[in-house]
Amino acid sequence: MIRRPPRSTLSSSSAASDVYKRQFLRHKIMSDGLKKGLKELCLQLPIDESYALNQLTVINIPENINDIDFRNKLLRNYLIEIGRGLGQFAGKVWRIGLMGESCVPQNVFAVLSAFEKLLIENNFKLNEGASLSVASSVINGHDIKPY
């Protein structure tokens, strides 16, 4: 069960401001860890970092990877659901959301581990464990408080 601070704790604007700052920082740190880990897997992130969202990461689907098969294996084998590209981006990109209570280190590591295993299964030459190491170095360098 997730415990949020009582409303009375958030009654003052400075207390609320501190909570929101911690949440924003947590999203930024998790996003940075995920994105650096995905780049370590040689995946391309097409959205310019200057306006990319921390809560949503877009990835170009690598050549020779079947979008539907990959997403289905993620869901069936790892219980991870990612979004597909919409409209003109259908079949071209994946979308990973890290928001709210799902924005925690365990989920970043689970996504990277599953991606790594499925990419290796699809004959990608990867340095096994490198994406997790990179993400860990980003995330573990901070004192993260959920709320």
Short mmCIF file of C-alpha atoms in Angstrom, two decimals, residues 11-87:
data_model
loop_
_atom_site.label_atom_id
_atom_site.label_comp_id
_atom_site.label_asym_id
_atom_site.label_seq_id
_atom_site.Cartn_x
_atom_site.Cartn_y
_atom_site.Cartn_z
CA SER A 11 -1.75 22.58 3.92
CA SER A 12 1.05 25.11 3.87
CA SER A 13 2.24 26.20 0.49
CA SER A 14 5.91 25.62 1.39
CA ALA A 15 5.22 22.01 2.42
CA ALA A 16 3.29 21.41 -0.79
CA SER A 17 6.06 23.04 -2.77
CA ASP A 18 8.65 20.72 -1.20
CA VAL A 19 6.57 17.63 -2.05
CA TYR A 20 6.15 18.73 -5.65
CA LYS A 21 9.86 19.51 -5.95
CA ARG A 22 10.73 16.01 -4.68
CA GLN A 23 8.25 14.43 -7.11
CA PHE A 24 9.64 16.43 -10.04
CA LEU A 25 13.20 15.48 -9.06
CA ARG A 26 12.25 11.80 -8.75
CA HIS A 27 10.73 11.84 -12.25
CA LYS A 28 13.82 13.57 -13.64
CA ILE A 29 16.23 11.08 -12.03
CA MET A 30 14.23 7.99 -13.12
CA SER A 31 13.89 9.41 -16.65
CA ASP A 32 17.62 10.10 -16.87
CA GLY A 33 18.43 6.57 -15.68
CA LEU A 34 15.99 4.98 -18.12
CA LYS A 35 17.14 7.06 -21.08
CA LYS A 36 20.84 6.46 -20.43
CA GLY A 37 20.16 2.74 -20.04
CA LEU A 38 18.21 2.62 -23.31
CA LYS A 39 21.01 4.47 -25.09
CA GLU A 40 23.46 1.90 -23.70
CA LEU A 41 21.31 -0.71 -25.51
CA CYS A 42 21.97 1.30 -28.71
CA LEU A 43 18.34 2.34 -28.95
CA GLN A 44 17.56 5.71 -30.50
CA LEU A 45 15.49 8.28 -28.64
CA PRO A 46 14.09 10.59 -31.33
CA ILE A 47 12.75 13.36 -29.09
CA ASP A 48 15.10 16.30 -28.50
CA GLU A 49 16.12 16.35 -24.82
CA SER A 50 15.44 20.08 -24.61
CA TYR A 51 11.69 19.45 -24.73
CA ALA A 52 11.30 15.74 -23.96
CA LEU A 53 9.04 14.85 -21.05
CA ASN A 54 10.45 13.10 -18.01
CA GLN A 55 7.27 11.03 -17.69
CA LEU A 56 7.26 9.66 -21.24
CA THR A 57 10.18 8.19 -23.18
CA VAL A 58 9.86 7.59 -26.92
CA ILE A 59 12.09 4.99 -28.59
CA ASN A 60 12.57 4.27 -32.28
CA ILE A 61 11.81 0.61 -32.94
CA PRO A 62 15.02 -0.98 -34.21
CA GLU A 63 15.07 -2.53 -37.68
CA ASN A 64 14.29 -6.24 -37.75
CA ILE A 65 12.17 -6.02 -34.57
CA ASN A 66 8.47 -6.84 -34.89
CA ASP A 67 6.62 -4.20 -32.87
CA ILE A 68 3.66 -6.37 -31.86
CA ASP A 69 5.73 -9.48 -31.06
CA PHE A 70 8.16 -7.46 -28.92
CA ARG A 71 5.41 -5.70 -26.96
CA ASN A 72 3.50 -8.97 -26.50
CA LYS A 73 6.60 -10.72 -25.14
CA LEU A 74 7.20 -7.81 -22.77
CA LEU A 75 3.66 -8.16 -21.48
CA ARG A 76 3.45 -11.97 -21.35
CA ASN A 77 6.93 -12.74 -20.06
CA TYR A 78 7.69 -9.69 -17.89
CA LEU A 79 4.27 -8.12 -17.14
CA ILE A 80 5.51 -4.86 -18.67
CA GLU A 81 3.18 -2.93 -20.93
CA ILE A 82 4.53 -0.17 -23.15
CA GLY A 83 2.66 2.03 -25.59
CA ARG A 84 2.82 1.75 -29.33
CA GLY A 85 3.27 4.61 -31.71
CA LEU A 86 0.08 6.41 -32.67
CA GLY A 87 -1.04 7.69 -36.07
#
